[in-house]
mmCIF file of C-alpha atoms in Angstrom:
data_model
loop_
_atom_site.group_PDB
_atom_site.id
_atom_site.type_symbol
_atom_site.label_atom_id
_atom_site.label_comp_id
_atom_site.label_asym_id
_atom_site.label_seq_id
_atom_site.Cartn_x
_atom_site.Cartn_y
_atom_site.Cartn_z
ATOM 1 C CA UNK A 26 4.182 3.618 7.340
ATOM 2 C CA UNK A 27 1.771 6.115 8.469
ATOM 3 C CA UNK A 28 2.201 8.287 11.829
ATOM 4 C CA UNK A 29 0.473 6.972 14.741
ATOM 5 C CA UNK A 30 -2.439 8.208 16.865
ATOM 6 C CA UNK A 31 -3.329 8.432 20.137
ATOM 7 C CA UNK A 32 -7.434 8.837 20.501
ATOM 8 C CA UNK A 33 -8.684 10.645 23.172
ATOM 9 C CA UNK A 34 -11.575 9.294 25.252
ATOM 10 C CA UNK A 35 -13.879 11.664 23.857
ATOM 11 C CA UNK A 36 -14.134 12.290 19.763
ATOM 12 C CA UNK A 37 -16.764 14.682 20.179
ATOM 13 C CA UNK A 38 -15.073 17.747 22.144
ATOM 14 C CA UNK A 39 -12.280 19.303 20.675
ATOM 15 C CA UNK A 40 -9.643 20.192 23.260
ATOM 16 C CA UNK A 41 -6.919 22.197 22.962
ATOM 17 C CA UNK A 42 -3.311 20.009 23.045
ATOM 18 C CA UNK A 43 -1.278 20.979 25.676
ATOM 19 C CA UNK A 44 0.476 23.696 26.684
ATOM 20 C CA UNK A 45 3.623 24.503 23.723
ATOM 21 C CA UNK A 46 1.506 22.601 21.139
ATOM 22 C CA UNK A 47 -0.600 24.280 18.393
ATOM 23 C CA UNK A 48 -3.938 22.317 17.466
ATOM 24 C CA UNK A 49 -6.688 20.000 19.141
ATOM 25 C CA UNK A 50 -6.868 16.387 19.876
ATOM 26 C CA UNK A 51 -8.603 14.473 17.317
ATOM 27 C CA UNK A 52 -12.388 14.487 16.587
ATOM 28 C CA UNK A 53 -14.585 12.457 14.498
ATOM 29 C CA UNK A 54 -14.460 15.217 11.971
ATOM 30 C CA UNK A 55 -10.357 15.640 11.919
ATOM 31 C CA UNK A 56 -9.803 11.587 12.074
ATOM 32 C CA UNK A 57 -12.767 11.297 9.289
ATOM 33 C CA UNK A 58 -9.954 13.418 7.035
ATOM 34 C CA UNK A 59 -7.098 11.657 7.591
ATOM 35 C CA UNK A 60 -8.748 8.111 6.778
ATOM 36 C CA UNK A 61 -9.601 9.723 3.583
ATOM 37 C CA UNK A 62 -6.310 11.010 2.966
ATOM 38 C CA UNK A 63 -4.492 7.485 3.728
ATOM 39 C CA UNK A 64 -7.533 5.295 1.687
ATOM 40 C CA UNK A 65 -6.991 8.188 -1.326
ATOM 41 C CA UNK A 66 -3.001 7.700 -1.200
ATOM 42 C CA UNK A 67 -3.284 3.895 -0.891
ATOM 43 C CA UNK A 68 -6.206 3.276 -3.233
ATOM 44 C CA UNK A 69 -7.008 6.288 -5.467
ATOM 45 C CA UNK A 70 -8.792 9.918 -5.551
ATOM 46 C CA UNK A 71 -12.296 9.605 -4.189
ATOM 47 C CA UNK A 72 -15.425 10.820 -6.463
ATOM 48 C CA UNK A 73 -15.185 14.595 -6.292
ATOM 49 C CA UNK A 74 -19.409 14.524 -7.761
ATOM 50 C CA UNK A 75 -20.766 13.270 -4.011
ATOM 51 C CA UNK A 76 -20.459 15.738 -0.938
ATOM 52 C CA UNK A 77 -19.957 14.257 2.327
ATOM 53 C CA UNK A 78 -21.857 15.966 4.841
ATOM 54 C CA UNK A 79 -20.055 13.744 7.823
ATOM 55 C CA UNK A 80 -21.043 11.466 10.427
ATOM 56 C CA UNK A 81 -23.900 10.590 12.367
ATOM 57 C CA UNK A 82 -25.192 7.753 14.760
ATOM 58 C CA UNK A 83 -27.911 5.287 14.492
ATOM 59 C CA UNK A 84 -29.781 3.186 16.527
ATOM 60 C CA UNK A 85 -29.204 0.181 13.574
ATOM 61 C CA UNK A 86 -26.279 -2.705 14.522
ATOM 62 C CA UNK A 87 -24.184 -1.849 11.983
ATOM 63 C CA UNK A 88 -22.617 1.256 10.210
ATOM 64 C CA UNK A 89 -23.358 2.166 6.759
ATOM 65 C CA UNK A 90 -23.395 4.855 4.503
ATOM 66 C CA UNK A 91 -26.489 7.101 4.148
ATOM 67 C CA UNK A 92 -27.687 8.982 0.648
ATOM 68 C CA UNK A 93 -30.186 11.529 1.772
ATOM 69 C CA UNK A 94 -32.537 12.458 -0.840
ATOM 70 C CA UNK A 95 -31.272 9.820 -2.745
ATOM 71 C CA UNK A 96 -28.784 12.147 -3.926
ATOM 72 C CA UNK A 97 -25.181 12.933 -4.723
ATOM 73 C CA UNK A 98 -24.782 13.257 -0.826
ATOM 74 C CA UNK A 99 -23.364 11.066 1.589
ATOM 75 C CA UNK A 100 -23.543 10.668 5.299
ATOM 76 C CA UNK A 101 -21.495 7.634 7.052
ATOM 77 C CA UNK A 102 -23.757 6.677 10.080
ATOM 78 C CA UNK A 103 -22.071 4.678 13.013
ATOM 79 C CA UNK A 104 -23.614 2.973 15.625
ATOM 80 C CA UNK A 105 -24.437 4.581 19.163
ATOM 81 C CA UNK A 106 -21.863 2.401 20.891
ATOM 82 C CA UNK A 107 -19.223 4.450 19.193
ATOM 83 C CA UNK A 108 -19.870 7.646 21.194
ATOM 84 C CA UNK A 109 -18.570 6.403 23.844
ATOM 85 C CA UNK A 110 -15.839 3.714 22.202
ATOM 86 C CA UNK A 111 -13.440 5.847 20.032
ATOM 87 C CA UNK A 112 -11.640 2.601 18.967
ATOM 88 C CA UNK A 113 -15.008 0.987 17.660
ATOM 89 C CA UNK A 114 -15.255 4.490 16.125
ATOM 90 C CA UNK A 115 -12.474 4.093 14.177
ATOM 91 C CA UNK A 116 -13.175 0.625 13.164
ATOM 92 C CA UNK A 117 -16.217 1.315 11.660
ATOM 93 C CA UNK A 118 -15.697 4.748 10.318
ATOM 94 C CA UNK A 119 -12.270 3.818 8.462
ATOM 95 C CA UNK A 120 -14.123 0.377 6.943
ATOM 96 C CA UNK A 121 -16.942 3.279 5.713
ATOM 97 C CA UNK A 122 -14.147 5.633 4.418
ATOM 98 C CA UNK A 123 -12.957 3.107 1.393
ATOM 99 C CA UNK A 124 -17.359 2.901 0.062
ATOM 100 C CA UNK A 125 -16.637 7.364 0.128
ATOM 101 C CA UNK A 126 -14.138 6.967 -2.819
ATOM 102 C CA UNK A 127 -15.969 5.742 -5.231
ATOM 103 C CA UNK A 128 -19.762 5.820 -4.154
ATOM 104 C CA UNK A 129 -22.927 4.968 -6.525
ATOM 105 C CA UNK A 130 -25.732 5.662 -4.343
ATOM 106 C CA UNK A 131 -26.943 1.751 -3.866
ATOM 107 C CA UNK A 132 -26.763 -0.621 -1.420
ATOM 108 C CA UNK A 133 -25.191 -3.354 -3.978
ATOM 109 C CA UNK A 134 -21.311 -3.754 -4.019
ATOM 110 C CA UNK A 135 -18.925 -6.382 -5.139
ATOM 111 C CA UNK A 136 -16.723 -8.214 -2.896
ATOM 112 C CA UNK A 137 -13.904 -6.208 -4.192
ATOM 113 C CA UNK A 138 -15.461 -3.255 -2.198
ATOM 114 C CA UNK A 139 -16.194 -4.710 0.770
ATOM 115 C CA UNK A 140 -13.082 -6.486 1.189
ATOM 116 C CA UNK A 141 -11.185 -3.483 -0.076
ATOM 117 C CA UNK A 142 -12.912 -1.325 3.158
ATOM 118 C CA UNK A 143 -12.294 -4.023 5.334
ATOM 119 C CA UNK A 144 -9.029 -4.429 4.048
ATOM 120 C CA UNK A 145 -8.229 -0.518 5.122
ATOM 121 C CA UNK A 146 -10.150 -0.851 8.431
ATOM 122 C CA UNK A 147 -7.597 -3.592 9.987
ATOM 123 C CA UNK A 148 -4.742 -1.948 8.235
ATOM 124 C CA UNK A 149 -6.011 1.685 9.786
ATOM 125 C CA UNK A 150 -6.386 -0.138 13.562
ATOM 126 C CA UNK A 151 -2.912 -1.690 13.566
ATOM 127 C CA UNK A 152 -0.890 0.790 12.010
ATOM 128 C CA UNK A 153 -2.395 4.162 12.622
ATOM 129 C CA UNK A 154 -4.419 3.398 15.988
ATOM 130 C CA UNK A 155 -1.825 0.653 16.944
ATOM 131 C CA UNK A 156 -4.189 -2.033 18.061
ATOM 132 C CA UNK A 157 -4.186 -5.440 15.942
ATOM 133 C CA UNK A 158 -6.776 -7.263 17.742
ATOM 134 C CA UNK A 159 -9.761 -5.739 16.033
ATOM 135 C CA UNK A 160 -11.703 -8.733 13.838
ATOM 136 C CA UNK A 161 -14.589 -8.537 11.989
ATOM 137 C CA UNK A 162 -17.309 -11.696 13.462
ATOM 138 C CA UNK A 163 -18.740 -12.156 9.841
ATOM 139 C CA UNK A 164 -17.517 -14.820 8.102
ATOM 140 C CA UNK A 165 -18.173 -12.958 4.522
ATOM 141 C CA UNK A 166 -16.096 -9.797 5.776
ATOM 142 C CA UNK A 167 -13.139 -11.936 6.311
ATOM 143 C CA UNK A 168 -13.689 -13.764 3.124
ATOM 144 C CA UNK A 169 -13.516 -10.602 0.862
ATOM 145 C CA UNK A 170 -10.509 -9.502 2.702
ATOM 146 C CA UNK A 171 -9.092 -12.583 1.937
ATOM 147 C CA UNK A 172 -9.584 -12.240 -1.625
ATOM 148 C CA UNK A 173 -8.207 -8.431 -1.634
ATOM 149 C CA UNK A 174 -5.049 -9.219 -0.352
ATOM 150 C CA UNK A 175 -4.336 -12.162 -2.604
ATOM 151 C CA UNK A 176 -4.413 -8.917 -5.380
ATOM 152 C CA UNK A 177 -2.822 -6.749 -3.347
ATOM 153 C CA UNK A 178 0.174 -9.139 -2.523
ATOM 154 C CA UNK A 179 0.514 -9.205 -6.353
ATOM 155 C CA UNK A 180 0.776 -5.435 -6.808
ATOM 156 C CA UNK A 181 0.039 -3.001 -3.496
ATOM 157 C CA UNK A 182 -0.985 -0.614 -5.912
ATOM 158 C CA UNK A 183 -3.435 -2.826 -8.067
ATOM 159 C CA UNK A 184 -6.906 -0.663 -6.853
ATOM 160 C CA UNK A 185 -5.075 2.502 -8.180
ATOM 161 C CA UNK A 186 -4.374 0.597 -12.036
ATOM 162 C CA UNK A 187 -7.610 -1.164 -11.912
ATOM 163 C CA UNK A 188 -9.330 2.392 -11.446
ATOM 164 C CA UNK A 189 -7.301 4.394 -13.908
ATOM 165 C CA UNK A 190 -9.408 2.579 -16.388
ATOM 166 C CA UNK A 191 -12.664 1.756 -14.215
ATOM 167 C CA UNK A 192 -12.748 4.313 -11.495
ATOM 168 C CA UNK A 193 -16.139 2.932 -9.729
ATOM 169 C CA UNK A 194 -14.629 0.130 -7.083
ATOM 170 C CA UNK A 195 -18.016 -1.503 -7.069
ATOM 171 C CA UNK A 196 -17.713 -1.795 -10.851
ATOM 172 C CA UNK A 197 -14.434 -3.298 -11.624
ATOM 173 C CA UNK A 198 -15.326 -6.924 -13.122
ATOM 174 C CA UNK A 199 -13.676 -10.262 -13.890
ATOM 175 C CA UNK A 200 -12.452 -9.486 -16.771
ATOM 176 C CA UNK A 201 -10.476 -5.551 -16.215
ATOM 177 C CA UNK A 202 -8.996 -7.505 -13.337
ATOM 178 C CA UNK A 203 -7.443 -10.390 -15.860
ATOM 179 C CA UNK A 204 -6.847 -7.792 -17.907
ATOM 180 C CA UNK A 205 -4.043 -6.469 -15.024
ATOM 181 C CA UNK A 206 -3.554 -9.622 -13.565
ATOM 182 C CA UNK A 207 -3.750 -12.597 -15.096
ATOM 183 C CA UNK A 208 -1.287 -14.321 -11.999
ATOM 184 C CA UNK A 209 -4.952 -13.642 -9.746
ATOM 185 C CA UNK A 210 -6.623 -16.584 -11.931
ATOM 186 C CA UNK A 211 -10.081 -16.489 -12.949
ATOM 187 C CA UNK A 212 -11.726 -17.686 -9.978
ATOM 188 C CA UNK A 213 -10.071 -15.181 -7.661
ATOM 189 C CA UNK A 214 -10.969 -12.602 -10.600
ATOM 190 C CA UNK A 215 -14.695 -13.811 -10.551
ATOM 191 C CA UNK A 216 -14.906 -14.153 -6.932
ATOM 192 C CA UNK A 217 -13.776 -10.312 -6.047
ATOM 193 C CA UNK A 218 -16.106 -9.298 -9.148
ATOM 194 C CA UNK A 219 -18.999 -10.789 -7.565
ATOM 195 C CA UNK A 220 -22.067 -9.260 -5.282
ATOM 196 C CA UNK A 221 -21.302 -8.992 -2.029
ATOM 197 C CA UNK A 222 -23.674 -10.721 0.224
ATOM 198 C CA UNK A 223 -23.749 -9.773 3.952
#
């Protein structure tokens, strides 16, 4: 089980811990590392090819990942209410974390990805941040998740096998998860292969 955290109010300032202690309380920038460290050790090594430049905010509703230039950069942008909410902060950046391991630069993913990030995000606020009452209010979010965990009941390290031979989460299909797992059945399979629609 991984260590809890305590988030300060602010995750912009870096303050010194108190007196006796060596460090800083946590930041956007220190908690964006150790969400990629936990999705990495739970689900896989991330795609070393894409730099992540860090995190912005945007004016949109929802958070997303950003490719500037179309390019092998990535930039996870969060929504203004998050400057001042480090728990909605943490929601949204650890759902955005999972899309960092495997990116391919489109919009498009399967459900497998989606519900695999949201997934991580409602594991991330009950364990790490120790609050269980964060939802998603989108009936598809909550749909893929259901779907993810009916795979990872079967094996909790079934992302990790699946990408040893498919390394791409958005491009694992019906049939490499059949392959692994027949006990899933082939609707389950098909479902978590298919697009994701918002």
């Amino acid at each position: 089980m991984p260590q809890k955290i305590k988030l300060p109010e602010n995750l912009l300032i870096a303050s010194p811990l108190p007196s006796g202690k060596s460090g800083y309380t946590w930041t956007f920038a220190s908690l964006l590392g150790h969400m990629l460290r936990l999705a990495q050790q739970m689900f896989g090594a991330r795609d070393h090819s894409y730099t992540i430049l860090g995190i912005e905010f945007t004016a949109k509703d929802h958070p997303n990942l950003w490719h500037p230039r179309n390019g092998k950069d990535i930039i996870i942008q969060l929504t203004q209410r998050c400057l001042e909410q480090p728990q909605r902060a943490c929601f949204q950046m650890s759902h955005e974390v999972v899309h960092l391991l495997s990116p391919t630069g489109r919009k498009q993913t399967n459900v497998l990805d989606e519900g695999l990030a949201s997934y991580f995000s409602i594991y991330y606020m009950t364990h790490v941040i120790g609050n269980p009452n964060w939802r998603y209010n989108i009936a598809s979010y909550d749909a893929a998740m259901t779907l993810v965990k009916v795979l990872l009941e079967i094996d909790p390290d079934a992302v990790k096998t699946l990408r040893a031979e498919q390394p791409t989460i958005p491009l694992i299909g019906e049939e490499l998860i059949l392959k692994h797992y027949p006990q899933v059945t082939q609707p389950v399979a098909a479902a978590l292969a298919a697009q994701f629609e918002r």
